[in-house]
PDB file of C-alpha atoms in Angstrom:
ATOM      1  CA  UNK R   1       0.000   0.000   0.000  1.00 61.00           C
ATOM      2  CA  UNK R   2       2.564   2.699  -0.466  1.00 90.00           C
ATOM      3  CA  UNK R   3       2.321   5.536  -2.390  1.00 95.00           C
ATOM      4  CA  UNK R   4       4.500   5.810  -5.868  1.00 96.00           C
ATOM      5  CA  UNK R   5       4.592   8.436  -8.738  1.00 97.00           C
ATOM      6  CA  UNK R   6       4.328   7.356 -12.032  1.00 97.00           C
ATOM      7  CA  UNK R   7       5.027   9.682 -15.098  1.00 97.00           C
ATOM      8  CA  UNK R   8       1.985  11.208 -16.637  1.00 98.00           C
ATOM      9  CA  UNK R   9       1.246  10.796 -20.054  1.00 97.00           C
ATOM     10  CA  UNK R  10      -0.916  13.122 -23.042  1.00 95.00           C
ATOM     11  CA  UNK R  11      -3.665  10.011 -21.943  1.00 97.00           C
ATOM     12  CA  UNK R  12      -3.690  11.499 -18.542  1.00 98.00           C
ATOM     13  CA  UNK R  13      -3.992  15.361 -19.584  1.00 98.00           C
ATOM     14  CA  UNK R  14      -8.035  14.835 -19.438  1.00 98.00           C
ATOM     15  CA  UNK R  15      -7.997  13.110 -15.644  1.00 98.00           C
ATOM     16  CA  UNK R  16      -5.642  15.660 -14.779  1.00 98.00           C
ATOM     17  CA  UNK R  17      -7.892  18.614 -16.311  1.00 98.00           C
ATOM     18  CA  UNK R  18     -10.965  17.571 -14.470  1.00 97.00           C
ATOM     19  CA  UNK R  19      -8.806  16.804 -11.483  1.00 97.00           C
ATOM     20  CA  UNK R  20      -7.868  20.540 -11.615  1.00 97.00           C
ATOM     21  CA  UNK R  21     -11.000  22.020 -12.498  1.00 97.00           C
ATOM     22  CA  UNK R  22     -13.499  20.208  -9.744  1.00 95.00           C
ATOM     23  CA  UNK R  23     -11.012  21.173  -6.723  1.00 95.00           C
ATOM     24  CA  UNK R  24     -10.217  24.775  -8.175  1.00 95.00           C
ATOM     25  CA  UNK R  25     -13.547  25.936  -9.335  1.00 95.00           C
ATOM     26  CA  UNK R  26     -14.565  27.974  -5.814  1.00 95.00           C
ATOM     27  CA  UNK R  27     -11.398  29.534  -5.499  1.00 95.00           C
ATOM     28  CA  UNK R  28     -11.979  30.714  -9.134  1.00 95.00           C
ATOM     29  CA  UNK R  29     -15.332  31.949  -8.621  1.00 94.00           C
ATOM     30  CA  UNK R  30     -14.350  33.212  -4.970  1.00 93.00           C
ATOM     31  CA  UNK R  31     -11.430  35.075  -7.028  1.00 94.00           C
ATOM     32  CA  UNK R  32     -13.124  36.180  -9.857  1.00 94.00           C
ATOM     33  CA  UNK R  33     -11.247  33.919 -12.265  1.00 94.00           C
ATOM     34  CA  UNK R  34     -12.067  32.382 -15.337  1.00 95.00           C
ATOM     35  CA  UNK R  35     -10.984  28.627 -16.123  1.00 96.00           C
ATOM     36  CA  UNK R  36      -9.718  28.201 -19.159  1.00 96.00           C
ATOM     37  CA  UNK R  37      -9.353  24.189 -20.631  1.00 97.00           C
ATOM     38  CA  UNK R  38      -6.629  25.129 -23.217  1.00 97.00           C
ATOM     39  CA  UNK R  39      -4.607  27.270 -20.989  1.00 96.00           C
ATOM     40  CA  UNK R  40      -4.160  24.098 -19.123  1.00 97.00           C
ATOM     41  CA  UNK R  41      -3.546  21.741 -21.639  1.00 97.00           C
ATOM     42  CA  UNK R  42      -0.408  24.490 -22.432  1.00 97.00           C
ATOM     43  CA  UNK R  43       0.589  24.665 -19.678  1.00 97.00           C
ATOM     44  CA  UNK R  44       0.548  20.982 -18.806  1.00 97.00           C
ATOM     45  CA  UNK R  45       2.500  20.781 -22.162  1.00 96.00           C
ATOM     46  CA  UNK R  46       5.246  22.847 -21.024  1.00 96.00           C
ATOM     47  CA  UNK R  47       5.734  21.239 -17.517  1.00 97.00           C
ATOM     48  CA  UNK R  48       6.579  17.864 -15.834  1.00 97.00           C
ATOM     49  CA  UNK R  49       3.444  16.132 -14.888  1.00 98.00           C
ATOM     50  CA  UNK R  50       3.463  13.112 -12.234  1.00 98.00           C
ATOM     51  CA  UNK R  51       0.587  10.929 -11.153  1.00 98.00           C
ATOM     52  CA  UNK R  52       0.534   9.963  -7.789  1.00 98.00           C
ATOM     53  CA  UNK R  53      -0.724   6.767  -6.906  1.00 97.00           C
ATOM     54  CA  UNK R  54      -1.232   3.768  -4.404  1.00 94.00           C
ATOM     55  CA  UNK R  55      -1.391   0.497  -5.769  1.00 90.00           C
ATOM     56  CA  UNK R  56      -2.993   0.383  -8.998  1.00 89.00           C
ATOM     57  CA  UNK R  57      -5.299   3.433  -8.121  1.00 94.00           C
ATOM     58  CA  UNK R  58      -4.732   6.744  -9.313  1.00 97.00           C
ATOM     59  CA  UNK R  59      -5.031   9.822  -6.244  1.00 97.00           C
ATOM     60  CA  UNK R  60      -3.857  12.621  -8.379  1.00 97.00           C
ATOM     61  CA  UNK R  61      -1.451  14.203  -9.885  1.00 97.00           C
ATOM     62  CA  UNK R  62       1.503  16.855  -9.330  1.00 98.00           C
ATOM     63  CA  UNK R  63       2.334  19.702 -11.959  1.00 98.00           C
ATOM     64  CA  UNK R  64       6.170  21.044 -11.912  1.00 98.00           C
ATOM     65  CA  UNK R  65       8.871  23.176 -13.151  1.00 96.00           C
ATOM     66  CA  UNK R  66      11.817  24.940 -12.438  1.00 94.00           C
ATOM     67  CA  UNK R  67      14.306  28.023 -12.971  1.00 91.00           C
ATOM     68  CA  UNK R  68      18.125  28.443 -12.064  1.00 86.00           C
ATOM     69  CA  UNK R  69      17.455  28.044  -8.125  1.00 88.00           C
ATOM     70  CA  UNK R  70      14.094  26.421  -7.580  1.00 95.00           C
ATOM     71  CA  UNK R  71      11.413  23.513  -8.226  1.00 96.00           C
ATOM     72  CA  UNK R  72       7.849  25.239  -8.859  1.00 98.00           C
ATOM     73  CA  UNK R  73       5.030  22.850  -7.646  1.00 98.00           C
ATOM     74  CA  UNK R  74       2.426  24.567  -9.971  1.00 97.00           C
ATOM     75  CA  UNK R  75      -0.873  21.985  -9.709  1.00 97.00           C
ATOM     76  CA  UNK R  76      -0.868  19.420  -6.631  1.00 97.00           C
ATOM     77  CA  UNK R  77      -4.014  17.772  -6.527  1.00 97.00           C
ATOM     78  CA  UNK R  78      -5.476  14.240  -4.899  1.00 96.00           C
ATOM     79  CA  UNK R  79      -9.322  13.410  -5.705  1.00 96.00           C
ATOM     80  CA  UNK R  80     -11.703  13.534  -2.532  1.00 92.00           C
ATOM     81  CA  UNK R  81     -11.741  10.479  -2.024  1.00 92.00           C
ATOM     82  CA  UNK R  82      -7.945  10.378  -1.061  1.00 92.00           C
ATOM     83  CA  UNK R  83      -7.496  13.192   0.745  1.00 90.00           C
ATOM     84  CA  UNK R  84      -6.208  13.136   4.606  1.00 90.00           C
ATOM     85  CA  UNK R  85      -4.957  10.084   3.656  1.00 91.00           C
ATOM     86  CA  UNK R  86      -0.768  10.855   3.808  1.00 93.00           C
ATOM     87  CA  UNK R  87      -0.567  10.835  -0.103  1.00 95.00           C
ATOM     88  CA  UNK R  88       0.002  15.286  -0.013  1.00 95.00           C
ATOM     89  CA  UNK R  89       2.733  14.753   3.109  1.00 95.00           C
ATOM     90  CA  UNK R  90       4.565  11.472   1.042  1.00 96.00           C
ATOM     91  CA  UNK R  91       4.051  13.640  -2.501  1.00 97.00           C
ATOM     92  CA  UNK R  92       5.092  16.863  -0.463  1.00 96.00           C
ATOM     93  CA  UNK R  93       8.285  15.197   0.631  1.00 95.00           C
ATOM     94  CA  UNK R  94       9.341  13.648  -2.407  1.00 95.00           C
ATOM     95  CA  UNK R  95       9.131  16.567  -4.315  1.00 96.00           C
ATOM     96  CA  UNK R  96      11.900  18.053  -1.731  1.00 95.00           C
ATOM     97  CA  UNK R  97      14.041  15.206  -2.280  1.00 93.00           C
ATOM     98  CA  UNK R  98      13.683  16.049  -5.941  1.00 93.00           C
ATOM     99  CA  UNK R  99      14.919  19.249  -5.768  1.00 93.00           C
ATOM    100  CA  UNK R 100      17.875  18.458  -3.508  1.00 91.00           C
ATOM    101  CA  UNK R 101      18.723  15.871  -5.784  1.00 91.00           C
ATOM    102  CA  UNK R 102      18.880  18.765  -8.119  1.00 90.00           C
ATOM    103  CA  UNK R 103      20.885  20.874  -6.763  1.00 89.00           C
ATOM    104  CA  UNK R 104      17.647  23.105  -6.604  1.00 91.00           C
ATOM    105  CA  UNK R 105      17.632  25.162  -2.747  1.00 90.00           C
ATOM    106  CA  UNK R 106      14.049  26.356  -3.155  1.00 94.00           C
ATOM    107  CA  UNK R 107      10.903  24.475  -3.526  1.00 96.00           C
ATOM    108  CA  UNK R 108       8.384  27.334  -4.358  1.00 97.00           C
ATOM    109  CA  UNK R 109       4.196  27.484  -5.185  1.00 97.00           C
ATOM    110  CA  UNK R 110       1.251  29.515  -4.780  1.00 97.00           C
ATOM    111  CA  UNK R 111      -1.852  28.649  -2.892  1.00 97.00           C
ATOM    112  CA  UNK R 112      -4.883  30.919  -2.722  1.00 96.00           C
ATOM    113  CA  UNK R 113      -5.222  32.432   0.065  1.00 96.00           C
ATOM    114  CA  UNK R 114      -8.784  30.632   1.338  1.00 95.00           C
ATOM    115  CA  UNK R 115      -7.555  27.254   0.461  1.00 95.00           C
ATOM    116  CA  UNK R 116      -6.807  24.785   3.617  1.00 93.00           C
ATOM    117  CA  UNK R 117      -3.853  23.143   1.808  1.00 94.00           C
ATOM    118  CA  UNK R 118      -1.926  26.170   3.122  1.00 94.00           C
ATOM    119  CA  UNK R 119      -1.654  24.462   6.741  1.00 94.00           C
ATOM    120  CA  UNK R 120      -0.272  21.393   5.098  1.00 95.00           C
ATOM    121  CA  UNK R 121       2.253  23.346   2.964  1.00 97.00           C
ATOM    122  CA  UNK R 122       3.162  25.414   6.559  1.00 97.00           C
ATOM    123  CA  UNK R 123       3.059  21.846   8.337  1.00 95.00           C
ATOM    124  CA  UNK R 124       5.772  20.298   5.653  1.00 95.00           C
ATOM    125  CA  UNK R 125       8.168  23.474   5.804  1.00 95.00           C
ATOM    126  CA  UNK R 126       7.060  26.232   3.481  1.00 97.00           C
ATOM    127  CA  UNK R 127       6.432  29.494   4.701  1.00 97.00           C
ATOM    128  CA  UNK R 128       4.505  32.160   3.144  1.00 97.00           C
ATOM    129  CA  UNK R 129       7.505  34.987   1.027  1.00 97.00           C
ATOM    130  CA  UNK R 130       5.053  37.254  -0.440  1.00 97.00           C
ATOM    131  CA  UNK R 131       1.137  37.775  -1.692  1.00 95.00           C
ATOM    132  CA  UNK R 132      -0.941  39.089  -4.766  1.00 93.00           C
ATOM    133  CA  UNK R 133      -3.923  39.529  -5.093  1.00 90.00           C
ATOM    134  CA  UNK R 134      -5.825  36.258  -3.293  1.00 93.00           C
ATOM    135  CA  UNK R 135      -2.671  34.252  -3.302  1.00 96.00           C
ATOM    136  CA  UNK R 136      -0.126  33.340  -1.179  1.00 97.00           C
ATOM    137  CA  UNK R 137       3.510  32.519  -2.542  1.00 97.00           C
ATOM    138  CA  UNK R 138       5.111  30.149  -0.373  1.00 97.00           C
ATOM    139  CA  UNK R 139       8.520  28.622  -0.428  1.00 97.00           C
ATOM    140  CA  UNK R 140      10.618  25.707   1.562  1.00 96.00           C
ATOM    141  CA  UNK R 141      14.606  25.961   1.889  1.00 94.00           C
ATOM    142  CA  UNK R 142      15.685  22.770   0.631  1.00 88.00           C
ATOM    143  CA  UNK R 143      19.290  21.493   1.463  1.00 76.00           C
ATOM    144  CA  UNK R 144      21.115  20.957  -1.605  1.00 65.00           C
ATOM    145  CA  UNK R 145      23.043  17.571  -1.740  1.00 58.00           C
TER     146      UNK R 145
END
């Protein structure tokens, strides 16, 4: 029963989508956003997309990309179903392990500002560097290896 990424495919851009859309849709509204499909689909295109799973099921998925100095989470996602479950905290910490492995002393997202994922991010090591708008930019010092 442990957790495992596996890399996501152009077959998993419409999970993914949904994924995205279903748990981001209030902060949207609340934020006076507009979804857009295709400016997911680029910018899934232009990033490195991981599914996170247990077993043979699917949980979610986890969006990233990088500069010079940091790994961006940009989408981190699990469906309902999974949630409070470990699978953020194991994803979370794997992602940090990424970056050290890297080279990469920042691990660095944005969270809206309403969203309860914060106190997991805050919980795991991030702390909040700056705000716009309804978001929160967050970052964790990673020790490079």
């Amino acid at each position: 029963m442990a957790f495992h990424l596996r890399a996501a495919t152009e077959q998993d851009l419409p999970f993914a989508r949904a994924l995205t859309h279903e748990a981001m849709n209030r902060y949207y509204v609340q934020n006076q956003l507009i979804w857009s499909n295709a400016g997911f689909d680029t910018a899934w295109a232009g990033r490195e997309n991981w599914l996170i799973c247990r077993d043979d099921h699917t949980l979610g998925f986890i969006s990233l990309s990088r500069d010079g100095g940091a790994l961006y989470i940009r989408e981190l996602h699990l469906l309902q179903a999974y949630r409070g479950q470990g699978a953020g905290t194991w994803v979370l910490e794997q992602i940090a392990l990424k970056a050290q492995a890297q080279a990469l002393g920042l691990l660095r997202l944005t969270v809206f500002k309403t969203n309860p994922a914060r106190r997991l991010y805050q919980r795991m090591g991030f702390s909040i560097v700056g705000e716009e708008d309804g978001f929160w930019r967050m970052e964790r010092v990673c020790r490079v290896r």
